[in-house]
Coordinates of N, CA, C and O in Angstrom, one line a residue:
X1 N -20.2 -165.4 155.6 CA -19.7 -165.3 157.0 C -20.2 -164.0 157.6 O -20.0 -162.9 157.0
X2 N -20.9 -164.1 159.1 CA -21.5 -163.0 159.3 C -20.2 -162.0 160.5 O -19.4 -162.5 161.3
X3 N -20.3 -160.9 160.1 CA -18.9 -160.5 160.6 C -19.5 -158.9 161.0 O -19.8 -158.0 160.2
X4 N -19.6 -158.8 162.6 CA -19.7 -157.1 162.9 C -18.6 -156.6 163.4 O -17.9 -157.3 164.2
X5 N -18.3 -155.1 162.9 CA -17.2 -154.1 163.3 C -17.8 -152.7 163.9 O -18.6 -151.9 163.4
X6 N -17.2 -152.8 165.0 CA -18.1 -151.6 165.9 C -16.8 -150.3 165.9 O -15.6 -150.5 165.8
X7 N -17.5 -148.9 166.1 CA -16.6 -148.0 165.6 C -16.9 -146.5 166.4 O -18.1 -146.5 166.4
X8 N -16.6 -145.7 166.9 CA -16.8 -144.4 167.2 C -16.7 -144.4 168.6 O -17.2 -143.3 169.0
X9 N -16.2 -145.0 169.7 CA -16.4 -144.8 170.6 C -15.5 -144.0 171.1 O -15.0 -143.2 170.2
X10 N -14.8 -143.8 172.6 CA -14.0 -142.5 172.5 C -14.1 -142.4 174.4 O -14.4 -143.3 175.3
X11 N -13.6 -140.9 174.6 CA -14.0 -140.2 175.9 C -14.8 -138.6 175.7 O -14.7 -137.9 174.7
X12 N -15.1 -138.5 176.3 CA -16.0 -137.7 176.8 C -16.2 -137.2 177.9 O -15.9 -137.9 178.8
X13 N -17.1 -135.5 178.2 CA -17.1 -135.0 179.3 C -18.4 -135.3 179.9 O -18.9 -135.4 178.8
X14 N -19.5 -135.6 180.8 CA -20.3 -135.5 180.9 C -21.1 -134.9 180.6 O -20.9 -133.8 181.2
X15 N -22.5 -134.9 179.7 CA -23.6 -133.9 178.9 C -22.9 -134.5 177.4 O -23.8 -134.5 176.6
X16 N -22.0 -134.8 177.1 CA -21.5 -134.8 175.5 C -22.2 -135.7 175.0 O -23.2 -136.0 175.6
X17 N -21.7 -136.4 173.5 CA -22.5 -136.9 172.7 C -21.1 -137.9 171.8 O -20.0 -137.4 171.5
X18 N -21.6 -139.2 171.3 CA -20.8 -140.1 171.2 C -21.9 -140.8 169.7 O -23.1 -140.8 169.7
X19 N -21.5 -141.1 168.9 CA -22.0 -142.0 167.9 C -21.3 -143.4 167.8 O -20.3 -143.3 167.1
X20 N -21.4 -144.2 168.2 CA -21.1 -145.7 167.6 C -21.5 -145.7 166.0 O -22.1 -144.8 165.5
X21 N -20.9 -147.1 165.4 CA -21.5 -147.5 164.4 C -21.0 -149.0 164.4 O -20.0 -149.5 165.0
X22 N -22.2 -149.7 163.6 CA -21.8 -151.2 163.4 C -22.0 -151.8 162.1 O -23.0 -152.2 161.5
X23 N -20.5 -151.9 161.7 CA -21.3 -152.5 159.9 C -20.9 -154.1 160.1 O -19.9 -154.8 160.4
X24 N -21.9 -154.1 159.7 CA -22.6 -156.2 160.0 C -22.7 -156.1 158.2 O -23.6 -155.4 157.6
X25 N -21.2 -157.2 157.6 CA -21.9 -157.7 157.0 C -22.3 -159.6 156.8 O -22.6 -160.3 157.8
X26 N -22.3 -160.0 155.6 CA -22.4 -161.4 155.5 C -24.3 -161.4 156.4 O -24.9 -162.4 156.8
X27 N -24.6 -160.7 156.3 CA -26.1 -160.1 156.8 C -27.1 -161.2 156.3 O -27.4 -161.1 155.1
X28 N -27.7 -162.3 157.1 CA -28.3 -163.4 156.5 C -30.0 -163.0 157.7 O -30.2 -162.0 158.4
X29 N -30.8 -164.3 157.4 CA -32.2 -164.8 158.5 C -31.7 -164.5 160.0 O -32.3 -163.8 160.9
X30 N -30.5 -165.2 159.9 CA -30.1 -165.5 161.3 C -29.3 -164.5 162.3 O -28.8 -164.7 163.3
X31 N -29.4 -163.3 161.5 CA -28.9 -161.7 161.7 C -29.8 -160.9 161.6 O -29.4 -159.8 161.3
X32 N -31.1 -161.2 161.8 CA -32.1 -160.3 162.1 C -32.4 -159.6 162.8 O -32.8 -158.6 162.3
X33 N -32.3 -159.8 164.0 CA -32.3 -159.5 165.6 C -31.2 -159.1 165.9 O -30.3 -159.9 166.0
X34 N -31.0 -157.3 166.3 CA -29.9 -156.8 166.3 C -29.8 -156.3 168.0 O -30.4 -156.8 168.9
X35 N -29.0 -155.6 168.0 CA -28.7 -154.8 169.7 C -27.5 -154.5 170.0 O -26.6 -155.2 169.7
X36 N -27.3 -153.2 170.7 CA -26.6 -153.2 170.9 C -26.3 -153.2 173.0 O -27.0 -153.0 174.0
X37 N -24.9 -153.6 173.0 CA -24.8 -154.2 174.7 C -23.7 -153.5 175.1 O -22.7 -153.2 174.4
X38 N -24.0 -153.4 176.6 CA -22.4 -152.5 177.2 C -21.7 -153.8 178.1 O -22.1 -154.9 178.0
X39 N -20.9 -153.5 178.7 CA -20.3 -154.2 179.5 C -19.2 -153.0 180.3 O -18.3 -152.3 179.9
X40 N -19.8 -153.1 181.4 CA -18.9 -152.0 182.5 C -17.8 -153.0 183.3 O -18.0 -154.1 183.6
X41 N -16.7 -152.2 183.6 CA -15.7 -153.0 184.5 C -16.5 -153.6 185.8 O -17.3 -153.0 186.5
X42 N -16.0 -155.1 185.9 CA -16.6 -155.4 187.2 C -18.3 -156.0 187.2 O -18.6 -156.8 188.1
X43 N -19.3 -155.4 186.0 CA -20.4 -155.7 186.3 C -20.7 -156.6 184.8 O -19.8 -156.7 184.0
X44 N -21.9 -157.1 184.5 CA -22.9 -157.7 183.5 C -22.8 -157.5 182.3 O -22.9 -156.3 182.1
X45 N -22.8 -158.0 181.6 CA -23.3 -157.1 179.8 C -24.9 -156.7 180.5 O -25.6 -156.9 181.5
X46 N -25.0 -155.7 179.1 CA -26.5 -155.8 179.8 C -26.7 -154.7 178.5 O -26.0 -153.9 178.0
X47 N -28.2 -155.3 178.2 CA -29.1 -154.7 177.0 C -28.9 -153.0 177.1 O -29.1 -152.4 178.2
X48 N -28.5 -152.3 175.8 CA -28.9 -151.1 175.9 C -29.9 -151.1 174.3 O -30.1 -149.9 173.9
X49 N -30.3 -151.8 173.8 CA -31.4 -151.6 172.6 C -31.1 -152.8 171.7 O -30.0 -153.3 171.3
X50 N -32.5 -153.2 171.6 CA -32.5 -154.0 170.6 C -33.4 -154.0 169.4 O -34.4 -153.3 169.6
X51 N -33.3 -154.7 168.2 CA -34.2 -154.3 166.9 C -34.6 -155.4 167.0 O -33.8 -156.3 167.0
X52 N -36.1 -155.5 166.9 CA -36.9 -157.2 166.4 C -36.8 -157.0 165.0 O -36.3 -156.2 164.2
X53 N -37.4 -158.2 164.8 CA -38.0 -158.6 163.0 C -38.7 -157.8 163.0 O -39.2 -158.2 161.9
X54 N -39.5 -156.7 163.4 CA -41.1 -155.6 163.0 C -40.6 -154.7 163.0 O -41.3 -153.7 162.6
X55 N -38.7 -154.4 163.5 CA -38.1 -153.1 163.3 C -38.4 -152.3 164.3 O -37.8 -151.2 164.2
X56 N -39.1 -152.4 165.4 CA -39.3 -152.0 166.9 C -38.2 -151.9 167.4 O -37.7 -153.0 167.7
X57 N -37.6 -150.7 167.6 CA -36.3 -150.5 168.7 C -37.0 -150.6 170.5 O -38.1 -150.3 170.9
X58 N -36.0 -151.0 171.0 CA -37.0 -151.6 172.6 C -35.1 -151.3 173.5 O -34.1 -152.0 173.6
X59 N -35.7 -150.0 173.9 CA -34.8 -149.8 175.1 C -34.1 -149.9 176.3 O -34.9 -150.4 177.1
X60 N -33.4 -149.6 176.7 CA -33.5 -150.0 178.4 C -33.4 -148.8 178.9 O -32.8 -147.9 178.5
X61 N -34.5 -149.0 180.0 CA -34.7 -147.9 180.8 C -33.7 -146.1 180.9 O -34.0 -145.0 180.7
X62 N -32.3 -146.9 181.4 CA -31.5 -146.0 182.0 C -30.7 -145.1 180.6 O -29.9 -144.2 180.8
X63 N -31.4 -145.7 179.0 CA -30.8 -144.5 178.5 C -31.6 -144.4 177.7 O -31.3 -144.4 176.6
X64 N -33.2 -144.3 178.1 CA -34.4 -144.1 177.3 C -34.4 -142.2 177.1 O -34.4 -141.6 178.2
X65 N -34.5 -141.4 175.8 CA -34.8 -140.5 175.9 C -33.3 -140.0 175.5 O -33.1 -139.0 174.8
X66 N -32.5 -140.6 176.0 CA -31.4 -139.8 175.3 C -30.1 -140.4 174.3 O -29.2 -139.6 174.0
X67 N -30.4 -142.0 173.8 CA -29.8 -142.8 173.0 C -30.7 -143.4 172.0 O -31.6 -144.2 172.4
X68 N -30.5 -143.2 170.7 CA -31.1 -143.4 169.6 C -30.3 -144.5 168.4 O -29.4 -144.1 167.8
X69 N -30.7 -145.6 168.3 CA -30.5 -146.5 167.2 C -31.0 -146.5 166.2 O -32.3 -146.5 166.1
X70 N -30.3 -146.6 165.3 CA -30.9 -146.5 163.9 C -30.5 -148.0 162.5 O -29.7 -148.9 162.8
X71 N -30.8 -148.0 161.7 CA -30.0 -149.2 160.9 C -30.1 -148.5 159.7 O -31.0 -147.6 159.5
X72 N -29.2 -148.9 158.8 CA -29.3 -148.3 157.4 C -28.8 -149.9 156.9 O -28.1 -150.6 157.6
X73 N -29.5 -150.2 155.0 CA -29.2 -151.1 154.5 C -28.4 -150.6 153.7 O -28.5 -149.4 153.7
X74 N -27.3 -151.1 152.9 CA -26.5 -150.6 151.4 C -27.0 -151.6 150.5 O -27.5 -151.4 149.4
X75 N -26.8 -152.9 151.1 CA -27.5 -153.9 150.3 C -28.1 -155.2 150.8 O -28.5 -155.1 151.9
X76 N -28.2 -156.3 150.4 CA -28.9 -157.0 150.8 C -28.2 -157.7 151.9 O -28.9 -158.5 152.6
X77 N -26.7 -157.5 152.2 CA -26.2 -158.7 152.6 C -24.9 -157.8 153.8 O -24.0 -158.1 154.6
X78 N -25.5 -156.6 153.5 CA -24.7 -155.4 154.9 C -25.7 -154.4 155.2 O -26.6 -154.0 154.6
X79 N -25.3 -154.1 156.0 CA -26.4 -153.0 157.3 C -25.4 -152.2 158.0 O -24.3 -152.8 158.1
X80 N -25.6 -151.0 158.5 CA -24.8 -150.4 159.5 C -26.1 -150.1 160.5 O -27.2 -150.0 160.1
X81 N -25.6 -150.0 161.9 CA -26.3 -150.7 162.7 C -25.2 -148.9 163.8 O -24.1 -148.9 164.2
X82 N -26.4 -147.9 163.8 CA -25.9 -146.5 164.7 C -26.3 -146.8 166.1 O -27.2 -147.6 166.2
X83 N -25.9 -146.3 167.1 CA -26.0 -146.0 168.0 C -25.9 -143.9 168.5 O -24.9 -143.3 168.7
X84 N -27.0 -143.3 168.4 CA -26.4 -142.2 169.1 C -26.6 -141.8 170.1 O -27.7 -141.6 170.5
X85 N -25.5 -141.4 170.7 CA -25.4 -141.5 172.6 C -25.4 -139.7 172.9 O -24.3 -139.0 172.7
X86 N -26.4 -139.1 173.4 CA -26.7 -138.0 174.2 C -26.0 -138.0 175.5 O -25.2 -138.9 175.9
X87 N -26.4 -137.1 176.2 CA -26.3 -136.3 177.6 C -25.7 -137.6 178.0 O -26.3 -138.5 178.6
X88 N -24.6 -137.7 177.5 CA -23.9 -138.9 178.3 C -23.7 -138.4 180.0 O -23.8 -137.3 180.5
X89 N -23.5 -139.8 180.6 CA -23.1 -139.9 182.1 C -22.3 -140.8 182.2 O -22.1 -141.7 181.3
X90 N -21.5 -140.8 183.7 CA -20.7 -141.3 184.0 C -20.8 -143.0 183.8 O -20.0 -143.7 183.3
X91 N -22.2 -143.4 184.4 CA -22.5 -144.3 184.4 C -22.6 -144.9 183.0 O -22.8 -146.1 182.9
X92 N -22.5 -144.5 182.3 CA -22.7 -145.3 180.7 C -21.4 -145.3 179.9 O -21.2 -145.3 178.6
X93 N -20.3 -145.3 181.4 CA -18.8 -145.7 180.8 C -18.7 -147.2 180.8 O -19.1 -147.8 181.8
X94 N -18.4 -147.9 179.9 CA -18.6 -149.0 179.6 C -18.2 -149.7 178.0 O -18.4 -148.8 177.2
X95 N -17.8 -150.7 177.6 CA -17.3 -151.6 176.5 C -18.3 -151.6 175.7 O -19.1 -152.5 176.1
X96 N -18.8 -151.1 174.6 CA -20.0 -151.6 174.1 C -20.0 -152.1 172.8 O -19.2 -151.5 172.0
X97 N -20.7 -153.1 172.4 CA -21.3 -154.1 171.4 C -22.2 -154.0 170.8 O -23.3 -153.5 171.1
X98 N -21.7 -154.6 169.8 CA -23.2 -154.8 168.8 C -23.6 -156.7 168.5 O -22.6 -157.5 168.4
X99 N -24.2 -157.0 168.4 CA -24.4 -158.4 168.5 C -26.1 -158.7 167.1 O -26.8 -157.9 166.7
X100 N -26.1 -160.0 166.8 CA -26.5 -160.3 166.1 C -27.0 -161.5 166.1 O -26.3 -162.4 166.4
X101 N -28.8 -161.8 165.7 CA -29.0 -163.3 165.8 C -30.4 -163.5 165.2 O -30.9 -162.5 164.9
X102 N -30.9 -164.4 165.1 CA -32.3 -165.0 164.2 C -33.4 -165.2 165.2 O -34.5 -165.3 164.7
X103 N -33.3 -165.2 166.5 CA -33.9 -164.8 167.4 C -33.8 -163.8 168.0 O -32.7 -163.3 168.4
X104 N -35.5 -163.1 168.3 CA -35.5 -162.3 169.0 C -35.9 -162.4 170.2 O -36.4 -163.5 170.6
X105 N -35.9 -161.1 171.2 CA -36.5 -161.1 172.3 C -35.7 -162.1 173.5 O -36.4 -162.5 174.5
X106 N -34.5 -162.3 173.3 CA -34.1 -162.9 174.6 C -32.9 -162.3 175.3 O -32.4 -161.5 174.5
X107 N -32.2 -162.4 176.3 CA -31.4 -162.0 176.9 C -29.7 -162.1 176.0 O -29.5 -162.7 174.9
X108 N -29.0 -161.4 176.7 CA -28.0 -161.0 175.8 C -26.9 -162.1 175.1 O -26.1 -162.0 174.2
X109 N -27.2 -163.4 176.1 CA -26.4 -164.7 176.3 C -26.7 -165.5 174.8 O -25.8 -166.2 174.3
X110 N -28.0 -165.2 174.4 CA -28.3 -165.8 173.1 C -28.5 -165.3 171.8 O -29.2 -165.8 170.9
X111 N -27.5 -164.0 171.7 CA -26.7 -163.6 170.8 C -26.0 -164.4 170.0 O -25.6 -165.2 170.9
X112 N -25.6 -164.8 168.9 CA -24.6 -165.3 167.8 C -23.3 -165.2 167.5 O -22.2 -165.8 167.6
X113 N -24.0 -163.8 167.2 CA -23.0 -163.0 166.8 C -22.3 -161.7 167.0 O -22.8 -160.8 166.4
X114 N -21.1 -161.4 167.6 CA -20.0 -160.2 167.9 C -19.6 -159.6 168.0 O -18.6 -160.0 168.6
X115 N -19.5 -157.8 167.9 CA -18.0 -157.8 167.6 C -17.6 -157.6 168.4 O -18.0 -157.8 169.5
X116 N -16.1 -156.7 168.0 CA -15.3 -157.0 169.4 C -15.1 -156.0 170.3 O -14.4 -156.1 171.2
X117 N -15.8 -154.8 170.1 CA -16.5 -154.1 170.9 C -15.7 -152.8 170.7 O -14.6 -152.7 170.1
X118 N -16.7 -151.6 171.5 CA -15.6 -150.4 171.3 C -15.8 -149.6 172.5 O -17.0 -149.4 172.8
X119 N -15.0 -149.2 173.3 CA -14.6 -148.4 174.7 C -15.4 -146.9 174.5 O -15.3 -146.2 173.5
X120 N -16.0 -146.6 175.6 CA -16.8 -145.2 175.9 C -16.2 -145.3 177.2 O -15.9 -146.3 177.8
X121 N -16.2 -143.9 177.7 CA -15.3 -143.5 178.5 C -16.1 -142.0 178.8 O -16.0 -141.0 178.0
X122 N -17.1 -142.0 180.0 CA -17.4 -140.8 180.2 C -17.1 -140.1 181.2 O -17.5 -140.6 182.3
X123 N -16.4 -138.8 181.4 CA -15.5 -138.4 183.3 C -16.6 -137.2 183.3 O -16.9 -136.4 182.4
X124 N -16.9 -137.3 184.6 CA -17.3 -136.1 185.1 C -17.0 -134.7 185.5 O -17.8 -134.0 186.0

């Protein structure tokens, strides 16, 4: 059973720095295709990085340069799945996720899998 837990989020001042983490296990084919997603009050989920099958991290624009994803394996069947969030801004207050699926390359809707997300909170 594929099962992610997201972890580290918080508040913060503007310029600070935030780490997520996501330990996905039950880690199968169909959990290949990783990402992580925000969701802001009021607006979209919407892509902040995703990992293909070739291990290409593929960003979105608005936090290119200053948010870095990383994966570590322990073993065959769990991964931790980082997020680290720089020169935070206001704008990148938002619910964020980690999600999971056997396809890649498509919008955030054809995700699989979960979790249940973790709150970032950045004040100016």
């Amino acid at each position: 059973q594929v099962r992610l837990v997201e972890s580290g989020g918080g508040s913060v001042q503007a310029g600070g720095s935030l780490r997520l983490s996501c330990a996905v296990s039950g880690y199968t084919p169909d959990t290949v295709c990783m990402g992580w997603f925000r969701q802001a009050p009021g607006k979209e989920r919407e892509e902040v990085v995703t990992l293909d099958r070739g291990g290409t991290l593929h960003y979105t624009g608005s936090v290119k340069g200053r948010f870095t994803a990383s994966i570590v394996s322990s073993d065959d069947s769990k991964k931790t799945l980082y997020l680290q969030m720089n020169s935070l801004k206001p704008e990148d207050t938002a619910k964020y996720y980690c999600a999971a699926d056997g396809t890649c390359g498509g919008a955030w809707d054809i995700f699989a899998f979960w979790g249940q997300g973790t709150r970032v909170t950045v004040s100016s």
